[in-house]
Each structure stands twice: as C-alpha cells, then as structure tokens.
Amino acid sequence: MPAERIAMHNIKELLRLKYDCALSHERIARALSISKGVVAKYVKAAEASGVGWAELAAADEARLRALLGTTPRPRGAAVGYVMPDLAAVHQGLKRKNVTLALLWEEYVQAAPGPTYQYSRFCDLYRDFAKGLKRSMRQVHRAGEKLFIDYAGDTVPIADAETGEISRAQIFVAVLGASNYTFACATATQSQADWLGALGRALRFIGGVPELIVPDNTRSMGGEPDRYEPQLQRTTAEFARHYGVAILPARPYKPQDKSKVEVGVQIVQRWILARLRHRRFFSLAELGVAIAELLEDLNARPFQRLPGNRRSAFETLEQPALRALPATPFQFAQWKKAKPNIDYHVEFDGHYYSVPHALVG
C-alpha cells in the first residue's frame, strides 16, 4: 500500500498542534484525518532537523520541505531506479528514425544503477510530454520542414530626403524540430520578395530541408485551392533549383503552419517590439538591427527543454540538412502574352519581337 501523502499546509498544522497545543499523536491524527504513523513520521523529521518550531512556522513551503526532507521525487519515479533524462528523450525523438525503443536501450546501457522496464519508461515520457505546453501534438523530424510567413506587423522606413514613410514587411522562417528562427525585412510581399527572402533563409541555416511550408498566398502559388494548392512557375523553378518540395498550407487551416505562427509572434515580441523607438532610413539599416536581435533570440534558453534554438539547431537540424546548390537562384518572371499583328509582345511597358509564325 503506498504511503499517505499530505499537503504542506497540513504538515505545518500538524507541527503546530504538536508544539503549540501539545496534543498527543492520536488527537492530531483525528483532527487532521490522517494516521498516527504519519504524525509520528513528521514529528520525527522535525526533531531530526534540529530546528525549533518558531523557525519551522516561519518557513515557506520550499524551505519546510528541505528541512523535513520531503522534497517530492519526479512524478512516477520509484526509489532506487535511475530516472531517465526525459527532456533529452523528447529532443532525441526529433531525430530521423529515432524511436522510444532505441532511446530506452541507450538509457539502460548508460544508467549506473537499476533501470525502468520499457513500458514504464514510455509511461514516464508520456507524463512528461503532457506537462509541456498544451497544444495539438505535431512531431517535427530534424531537417524535415521549414515554415515561412510574413508578420502582420510592419516597420516604418523614412526617406531621408522627402520624409515619406513606407512600410517594411517582415519575413519569418522557422525550422520545425529546433525552432531555429530567421527574420529579415523586405519592401513588399511580391513573389520576388518572397523567394528572395526564402533564399536568404536557406543561406542563413546553411542547408536545404526536405519540405518548405509557406502560407497559401498568390505570390507563391496560383489560385488558392483547399485540396490541391498549385505553385506558380517561378516558385516551382525555385523548388527544382534547391531540390526541395514546396507545399503551401491549406486556406483557413492555421494548424498546417502553426510553427511559423508562433515564430511570427515571438519575432514581433522580441525583435520588433524592441525596435519600436528607433527610426530607420533604409531596409539595409533595418536588416542589420534585426540580425543583431535575431542572434539574441536564437540564444534564449528554452523554458522546459535543455539548451536553446541555436544549440538545438546545431545538434539536431544542421546534420540533417542537404547541401545548398553551388549558385543561388536567379529570379525570373513569367507572363503569358499573345503576339500582335506586328509580331511584338508587350512586357512591363516594353515591346519585344517574336517569330512571325506565332502571330494569331
């Protein structure tokens, strides 16, 4: 039968009844609806601590636990068994082809003492995973996906000569497994800016993932389609050049790109909010400021997992990325045109001759 568990405020009340009221163990047990054995256990622990009742009464919960030696073990942990590093297990599962069975075998081999059986190891990990931020669980493998989008917030750029204000757009890219983040400023959200910023993101991470997931925007794809999003010709050529698949998120399905939705929020809070009091006169100046804060963002420690975005990227994602091509992508814009009777086509306000056989 497992030992009775008692809240810390009840332990303090137990000691008050013992030392202030001088009640017997039996009366204290009846007053608090616990067994006499539990009363004797905590009275003995208080005496063994060598601390008087006045100090125990003034101690907070953490201090009282330390004095009485009642600091709780991790949930589900058993006495005498080596507790696995569940945070490391969680990160390890992001590696391609790594399973809980493999991580359990490595835990058994490395542990200096008795270890849990595989079923208990899995239960401990699932309990740990439930304690992470509550959200729809999506497992992202290392080097698998890069999520991209533009932030809703913009940054004003002032023309030094005329004082005219333009709004710089903020491009954000986030790797799935490590949350390693890239951000830069562009003049617009045109197809040229989308692909140019994406090329800079790939150079920033130093490799190519298996899949890129953009928003379902007309700049990257054709007409938005709920079931079969199609890529524009230039976007498809970009994908072929880098040897990557581009799969736009479905319309009205934010869960398809939840990583970058969170990444955009973090960039807005930790980069754009810090720049709100500064005035910029060019995209290049803004880009330098963003790059400086981006280093700090990727070095910020995780709240529940070991390390930070940079260390997770270097450990998990970087080895799994494919090499970049020798040359960057050269942007080309395609347009369907019908030759006139003078066998010329118009593009961007200019006229170009074509073979006369194409007329009609």
GROMACS .gro file of C-alpha atoms in nm:
model
  360
    1MET     CA    1   0.000   0.000   0.000
    2PRO     CA    2   0.152   0.340  -0.091
    3ALA     CA    3   0.236   0.583   0.188
    4GLU     CA    4  -0.014   0.856   0.268
    5ARG     CA    5   0.057   1.190   0.105
    6ILE     CA    6  -0.016   1.507   0.300
    7ALA     CA    7  -0.019   1.869   0.185
    8MET     CA    8   0.248   2.102   0.324
    9HIS     CA    9  -0.008   2.328   0.494
   10ASN     CA   10  -0.135   2.020   0.681
   11ILE     CA   11   0.222   1.929   0.780
   12LYS     CA   12   0.266   2.277   0.928
   13GLU     CA   13  -0.071   2.244   1.106
   14LEU     CA   14   0.040   1.904   1.239
   15LEU     CA   15   0.354   2.058   1.388
   16ARG     CA   16   0.156   2.349   1.533
   17LEU     CA   17  -0.080   2.111   1.710
   18LYS     CA   18   0.219   1.918   1.842
   19TYR     CA   19   0.435   2.206   1.965
   20ASP     CA   20   0.189   2.490   2.030
   21CYS     CA   21  -0.107   2.289   2.154
   22ALA     CA   22   0.085   1.991   2.295
   23LEU     CA   23  -0.168   1.740   2.163
   24SER     CA   24  -0.100   1.370   2.152
   25HIS     CA   25  -0.030   1.192   1.826
   26GLU     CA   26  -0.372   1.027   1.841
   27ARG     CA   27  -0.560   1.358   1.877
   28ILE     CA   28  -0.358   1.519   1.599
   29ALA     CA   29  -0.435   1.222   1.374
   30ARG     CA   30  -0.809   1.255   1.446
   31ALA     CA   31  -0.805   1.632   1.394
   32LEU     CA   32  -0.635   1.607   1.053
   33SER     CA   33  -0.790   1.275   0.942
   34ILE     CA   34  -0.454   1.104   0.899
   35SER     CA   35  -0.289   0.805   1.062
   36LYS     CA   36  -0.081   0.819   1.382
   37GLY     CA   37   0.211   0.679   1.184
   38VAL     CA   38   0.212   0.983   0.955
   39VAL     CA   39   0.202   1.215   1.257
   40ALA     CA   40   0.497   1.032   1.413
   41LYS     CA   41   0.689   1.045   1.082
   42TYR     CA   42   0.673   1.425   1.053
   43VAL     CA   43   0.734   1.490   1.422
   44LYS     CA   44   1.044   1.271   1.399
   45ALA     CA   45   1.157   1.457   1.085
   46ALA     CA   46   1.111   1.794   1.262
   47GLU     CA   47   1.317   1.676   1.559
   48ALA     CA   48   1.588   1.537   1.330
   49SER     CA   49   1.616   1.874   1.151
   50GLY     CA   50   1.741   2.037   1.473
   51VAL     CA   51   1.527   2.346   1.401
   52GLY     CA   52   1.284   2.493   1.656
   53TRP     CA   53   0.913   2.530   1.598
   54ALA     CA   54   0.939   2.909   1.556
   55GLU     CA   55   1.166   2.872   1.253
   56LEU     CA   56   0.955   2.592   1.108
   57ALA     CA   57   0.641   2.807   1.145
   58ALA     CA   58   0.806   3.096   0.960
   59ALA     CA   59   0.945   2.880   0.675
   60ASP     CA   60   0.785   2.885   0.332
   61GLU     CA   61   0.684   2.561   0.156
   62ALA     CA   62   1.017   2.504  -0.022
   63ARG     CA   63   1.218   2.573   0.294
   64LEU     CA   64   0.994   2.345   0.502
   65ARG     CA   65   1.031   2.063   0.251
   66ALA     CA   66   1.409   2.100   0.264
   67LEU     CA   67   1.417   2.100   0.646
   68LEU     CA   68   1.193   1.795   0.675
   69GLY     CA   69   1.348   1.607   0.382
   70THR     CA   70   1.016   1.576   0.198
   71THR     CA   71   1.117   1.716  -0.143
   72PRO     CA   72   0.900   1.518  -0.388
   73ARG     CA   73   1.051   1.287  -0.646
   74PRO     CA   74   0.964   1.339  -1.013
   75ARG     CA   75   0.618   1.211  -1.095
   76GLY     CA   76   0.619   0.836  -1.137
   77ALA     CA   77   0.977   0.791  -1.012
   78ALA     CA   78   1.049   0.491  -0.792
   79VAL     CA   79   1.307   0.470  -0.514
   80GLY     CA   80   1.635   0.312  -0.626
   81TYR     CA   81   1.574   0.345  -1.001
   82VAL     CA   82   1.776   0.575  -1.224
   83MET     CA   83   1.547   0.844  -1.362
   84PRO     CA   84   1.587   0.892  -1.741
   85ASP     CA   85   1.658   1.240  -1.877
   86LEU     CA   86   1.310   1.292  -2.022
   87ALA     CA   87   1.393   1.631  -2.175
   88ALA     CA   88   1.679   1.469  -2.368
   89VAL     CA   89   1.441   1.189  -2.473
   90HIS     CA   90   1.195   1.448  -2.605
   91GLN     CA   91   1.467   1.616  -2.812
   92GLY     CA   92   1.607   1.283  -2.928
   93LEU     CA   93   1.272   1.182  -3.078
   94LYS     CA   94   1.304   1.472  -3.322
   95ARG     CA   95   1.592   1.295  -3.497
   96LYS     CA   96   1.501   1.099  -3.806
   97ASN     CA   97   1.434   0.726  -3.743
   98VAL     CA   98   1.489   0.758  -3.365
   99THR     CA   99   1.227   0.572  -3.158
  100LEU     CA  100   1.142   0.537  -2.789
  101ALA     CA  101   1.265   0.176  -2.802
  102LEU     CA  102   1.611   0.287  -2.916
  103LEU     CA  103   1.629   0.564  -2.656
  104TRP     CA  104   1.524   0.318  -2.385
  105GLU     CA  105   1.804   0.078  -2.484
  106GLU     CA  106   2.057   0.362  -2.469
  107TYR     CA  107   1.920   0.466  -2.127
  108VAL     CA  108   1.960   0.109  -1.996
  109GLN     CA  109   2.318   0.086  -2.124
  110ALA     CA  110   2.424   0.423  -1.982
  111ALA     CA  111   2.246   0.411  -1.644
  112PRO     CA  112   2.475   0.346  -1.342
  113GLY     CA  113   2.205   0.160  -1.149
  114PRO     CA  114   1.869  -0.020  -1.179
  115THR     CA  115   1.658   0.099  -1.472
  116TYR     CA  116   1.290   0.103  -1.563
  117GLN     CA  117   1.138  -0.150  -1.797
  118TYR     CA  118   1.040  -0.028  -2.143
  119SER     CA  119   0.667   0.008  -2.065
  120ARG     CA  120   0.736   0.220  -1.755
  121PHE     CA  121   0.992   0.427  -1.949
  122CYS     CA  122   0.722   0.505  -2.208
  123ASP     CA  123   0.472   0.598  -1.935
  124LEU     CA  124   0.721   0.837  -1.776
  125TYR     CA  125   0.789   1.005  -2.109
  126ARG     CA  126   0.419   1.043  -2.190
  127ASP     CA  127   0.357   1.202  -1.850
  128PHE     CA  128   0.647   1.441  -1.918
  129ALA     CA  129   0.514   1.530  -2.263
  130LYS     CA  130   0.169   1.607  -2.120
  131GLY     CA  131   0.332   1.863  -1.891
  132LEU     CA  132   0.468   2.064  -2.184
  133LYS     CA  133   0.267   2.349  -2.333
  134ARG     CA  134  -0.081   2.226  -2.416
  135SER     CA  135  -0.135   2.224  -2.792
  136MET     CA  136  -0.205   1.986  -3.076
  137ARG     CA  137   0.092   1.749  -3.079
  138GLN     CA  138   0.287   1.762  -3.403
  139VAL     CA  139   0.616   1.574  -3.423
  140HIS     CA  140   0.868   1.751  -3.646
  141ARG     CA  141   1.171   1.550  -3.757
  142ALA     CA  142   1.511   1.712  -3.788
  143GLY     CA  143   1.573   1.864  -4.130
  144GLU     CA  144   1.220   1.787  -4.245
  145LYS     CA  145   1.028   2.118  -4.262
  146LEU     CA  146   1.092   2.491  -4.286
  147PHE     CA  147   0.783   2.704  -4.220
  148ILE     CA  148   0.769   3.056  -4.371
  149ASP     CA  149   0.531   3.351  -4.349
  150TYR     CA  150   0.517   3.729  -4.320
  151ALA     CA  151   0.443   3.901  -3.990
  152GLY     CA  152   0.131   4.112  -3.961
  153ASP     CA  153   0.329   4.399  -3.807
  154THR     CA  154   0.538   4.626  -4.029
  155VAL     CA  155   0.822   4.871  -3.960
  156PRO     CA  156   0.819   5.231  -4.092
  157ILE     CA  157   1.106   5.336  -4.319
  158ALA     CA  158   1.157   5.711  -4.363
  159ASP     CA  159   1.301   5.865  -4.678
  160ALA     CA  160   1.587   6.087  -4.557
  161GLU     CA  161   1.526   6.344  -4.833
  162THR     CA  162   1.148   6.366  -4.861
  163GLY     CA  163   1.039   6.231  -4.524
  164GLU     CA  164   0.797   5.993  -4.698
  165ILE     CA  165   0.714   5.685  -4.491
  166SER     CA  166   0.699   5.334  -4.640
  167ARG     CA  167   0.622   5.014  -4.451
  168ALA     CA  168   0.881   4.736  -4.446
  169GLN     CA  169   0.743   4.382  -4.444
  170ILE     CA  170   0.895   4.127  -4.201
  171PHE     CA  171   0.963   3.778  -4.336
  172VAL     CA  172   0.993   3.495  -4.080
  173ALA     CA  173   1.117   3.136  -4.125
  174VAL     CA  174   1.119   2.867  -3.854
  175LEU     CA  175   1.267   2.514  -3.864
  176GLY     CA  176   1.028   2.251  -3.731
  177ALA     CA  177   1.243   2.042  -3.496
  178SER     CA  178   1.467   2.307  -3.337
  179ASN     CA  179   1.253   2.625  -3.372
  180TYR     CA  180   1.565   2.794  -3.513
  181THR     CA  181   1.436   3.128  -3.643
  182PHE     CA  182   1.528   3.361  -3.926
  183ALA     CA  183   1.382   3.705  -3.996
  184CYS     CA  184   1.453   3.982  -4.247
  185ALA     CA  185   1.287   4.291  -4.392
  186THR     CA  186   1.160   4.329  -4.750
  187ALA     CA  187   0.997   4.618  -4.933
  188THR     CA  188   0.683   4.425  -5.034
  189GLN     CA  189   0.531   4.078  -5.026
  190SER     CA  190   0.567   4.023  -5.400
  191GLN     CA  191   0.680   3.691  -5.541
  192ALA     CA  192   1.032   3.830  -5.591
  193ASP     CA  193   1.049   3.934  -5.225
  194TRP     CA  194   0.905   3.600  -5.104
  195LEU     CA  195   1.160   3.397  -5.299
  196GLY     CA  196   1.446   3.638  -5.228
  197ALA     CA  197   1.380   3.622  -4.852
  198LEU     CA  198   1.343   3.244  -4.868
  199GLY     CA  199   1.680   3.217  -5.043
  200ARG     CA  200   1.834   3.427  -4.765
  201ALA     CA  201   1.673   3.200  -4.505
  202LEU     CA  202   1.828   2.890  -4.667
  203ARG     CA  203   2.170   3.058  -4.669
  204PHE     CA  204   2.118   3.154  -4.303
  205ILE     CA  205   2.057   2.792  -4.197
  206GLY     CA  206   2.330   2.672  -4.432
  207GLY     CA  207   2.132   2.393  -4.597
  208VAL     CA  208   1.808   2.274  -4.752
  209PRO     CA  209   1.525   2.091  -4.569
  210GLU     CA  210   1.302   1.827  -4.727
  211LEU     CA  211   0.991   2.047  -4.733
  212ILE     CA  212   0.907   2.418  -4.723
  213VAL     CA  213   0.562   2.517  -4.597
  214PRO     CA  214   0.454   2.872  -4.694
  215ASP     CA  215   0.121   3.042  -4.649
  216ASN     CA  216  -0.127   2.978  -4.930
  217THR     CA  217  -0.060   3.316  -5.090
  218ARG     CA  218  -0.098   3.405  -5.457
  219SER     CA  219   0.259   3.535  -5.457
  220MET     CA  220   0.386   3.177  -5.411
  221GLY     CA  221   0.106   2.972  -5.563
  222GLY     CA  222  -0.168   3.020  -5.815
  223GLU     CA  223  -0.531   3.047  -5.719
  224PRO     CA  224  -0.571   2.926  -5.357
  225ASP     CA  225  -0.709   2.572  -5.352
  226ARG     CA  226  -0.829   2.390  -5.041
  227TYR     CA  227  -0.727   2.044  -5.163
  228GLU     CA  228  -0.454   2.080  -5.426
  229PRO     CA  229  -0.256   2.404  -5.389
  230GLN     CA  230  -0.060   2.470  -5.709
  231LEU     CA  231   0.273   2.652  -5.743
  232GLN     CA  232   0.342   2.933  -5.985
  233ARG     CA  233   0.604   2.856  -6.249
  234THR     CA  234   0.878   3.068  -6.090
  235THR     CA  235   0.813   2.914  -5.748
  236ALA     CA  236   0.830   2.565  -5.900
  237GLU     CA  237   1.164   2.655  -6.064
  238PHE     CA  238   1.292   2.775  -5.726
  239ALA     CA  239   1.195   2.439  -5.575
  240ARG     CA  240   1.372   2.247  -5.853
  241HIS     CA  241   1.685   2.462  -5.820
  242TYR     CA  242   1.719   2.384  -5.447
  243GLY     CA  243   1.589   2.028  -5.472
  244VAL     CA  244   1.313   2.090  -5.221
  245ALA     CA  245   0.937   2.037  -5.213
  246ILE     CA  246   0.715   2.341  -5.151
  247LEU     CA  247   0.373   2.259  -5.010
  248PRO     CA  248   0.156   2.564  -4.931
  249ALA     CA  249  -0.064   2.541  -4.623
  250ARG     CA  250  -0.434   2.488  -4.685
  251PRO     CA  251  -0.656   2.800  -4.673
  252TYR     CA  252  -0.809   2.865  -4.330
  253LYS     CA  253  -0.600   2.583  -4.174
  254PRO     CA  254  -0.353   2.760  -3.938
  255GLN     CA  255  -0.252   2.426  -3.785
  256ASP     CA  256  -0.068   2.349  -4.111
  257LYS     CA  257   0.183   2.622  -4.028
  258SER     CA  258   0.147   2.659  -3.652
  259LYS     CA  259   0.525   2.666  -3.605
  260VAL     CA  260   0.567   2.986  -3.802
  261GLU     CA  261   0.253   3.139  -3.649
  262VAL     CA  262   0.425   3.111  -3.311
  263GLY     CA  263   0.756   3.218  -3.466
  264VAL     CA  264   0.595   3.535  -3.604
  265GLN     CA  265   0.456   3.615  -3.260
  266ILE     CA  266   0.798   3.567  -3.100
  267VAL     CA  267   0.970   3.785  -3.361
  268GLN     CA  268   0.711   4.058  -3.306
  269ARG     CA  269   0.760   4.045  -2.928
  270TRP     CA  270   1.136   4.001  -2.902
  271ILE     CA  271   1.259   4.189  -3.211
  272LEU     CA  272   1.001   4.434  -3.349
  273ALA     CA  273   0.887   4.550  -3.005
  274ARG     CA  274   1.248   4.631  -2.914
  275LEU     CA  275   1.285   4.838  -3.230
  276ARG     CA  276   0.969   5.045  -3.181
  277HIS     CA  277   1.158   5.353  -3.053
  278ARG     CA  278   1.419   5.350  -3.332
  279ARG     CA  279   1.389   5.530  -3.665
  280PHE     CA  280   1.515   5.367  -3.984
  281PHE     CA  281   1.603   5.525  -4.317
  282SER     CA  282   1.667   5.215  -4.530
  283LEU     CA  283   1.590   4.844  -4.550
  284ALA     CA  284   1.960   4.769  -4.508
  285GLU     CA  285   1.973   4.961  -4.179
  286LEU     CA  286   1.665   4.778  -4.053
  287GLY     CA  287   1.811   4.444  -4.166
  288VAL     CA  288   2.127   4.499  -3.958
  289ALA     CA  289   1.918   4.578  -3.649
  290ILE     CA  290   1.702   4.267  -3.698
  291ALA     CA  291   2.010   4.046  -3.746
  292GLU     CA  292   2.160   4.164  -3.417
  293LEU     CA  293   1.845   4.087  -3.219
  294LEU     CA  294   1.800   3.759  -3.406
  295GLU     CA  295   2.124   3.630  -3.253
  296ASP     CA  296   1.987   3.704  -2.907
  297LEU     CA  297   1.653   3.541  -2.987
  298ASN     CA  298   1.811   3.214  -3.101
  299ALA     CA  299   2.036   3.211  -2.792
  300ARG     CA  300   1.747   3.249  -2.542
  301PRO     CA  301   1.714   2.930  -2.328
  302PHE     CA  302   1.409   2.709  -2.374
  303GLN     CA  303   1.169   2.720  -2.078
  304ARG     CA  304   1.108   2.346  -2.041
  305LEU     CA  305   1.375   2.182  -2.256
  306PRO     CA  306   1.755   2.193  -2.232
  307GLY     CA  307   1.954   2.434  -2.446
  308ASN     CA  308   1.824   2.697  -2.688
  309ARG     CA  309   1.726   2.731  -3.054
  310ARG     CA  310   2.086   2.762  -3.171
  311SER     CA  311   2.213   2.458  -2.978
  312ALA     CA  312   1.912   2.251  -3.088
  313PHE     CA  313   1.976   2.354  -3.449
  314GLU     CA  314   2.346   2.267  -3.433
  315THR     CA  315   2.276   1.932  -3.265
  316LEU     CA  316   1.958   1.818  -3.441
  317GLU     CA  317   1.886   2.003  -3.764
  318GLN     CA  318   2.218   2.105  -3.915
  319PRO     CA  319   2.346   1.748  -3.973
  320ALA     CA  320   2.014   1.652  -4.136
  321LEU     CA  321   2.001   1.937  -4.391
  322ARG     CA  322   2.101   1.883  -4.753
  323ALA     CA  323   2.377   2.095  -4.908
  324LEU     CA  324   2.295   2.421  -5.082
  325PRO     CA  325   2.346   2.436  -5.462
  326ALA     CA  326   2.665   2.600  -5.586
  327THR     CA  327   2.482   2.910  -5.714
  328PRO     CA  328   2.183   3.100  -5.577
  329PHE     CA  329   1.851   3.102  -5.760
  330GLN     CA  330   1.813   3.363  -6.035
  331PHE     CA  331   1.464   3.511  -6.023
  332ALA     CA  332   1.270   3.517  -6.349
  333GLN     CA  333   0.916   3.643  -6.401
  334TRP     CA  334   0.691   3.462  -6.648
  335LYS     CA  335   0.397   3.609  -6.837
  336LYS     CA  336   0.163   3.471  -7.100
  337ALA     CA  337   0.143   3.708  -7.397
  338LYS     CA  338  -0.027   3.699  -7.737
  339PRO     CA  339   0.174   3.845  -8.030
  340ASN     CA  340   0.006   4.131  -8.211
  341ILE     CA  341  -0.012   4.158  -8.591
  342ASP     CA  342   0.327   4.333  -8.581
  343TYR     CA  343   0.471   4.016  -8.415
  344HIS     CA  344   0.559   4.202  -8.093
  345VAL     CA  345   0.466   4.124  -7.735
  346GLU     CA  346   0.444   4.373  -7.451
  347PHE     CA  347   0.607   4.321  -7.111
  348ASP     CA  348   0.647   4.580  -6.837
  349GLY     CA  349   0.590   4.869  -7.079
  350HIS     CA  350   0.842   4.741  -7.338
  351TYR     CA  351   0.786   4.565  -7.670
  352TYR     CA  352   0.979   4.262  -7.792
  353SER     CA  353   0.969   4.094  -8.134
  354VAL     CA  354   0.890   3.726  -8.170
  355PRO     CA  355   0.888   3.484  -8.467
  356HIS     CA  356   0.605   3.587  -8.703
  357ALA     CA  357   0.475   3.228  -8.706
  358LEU     CA  358   0.348   3.285  -8.351
  359VAL     CA  359   0.108   3.558  -8.457
  360GLY     CA  360  -0.253   3.457  -8.411
   0.00000   0.00000   0.00000
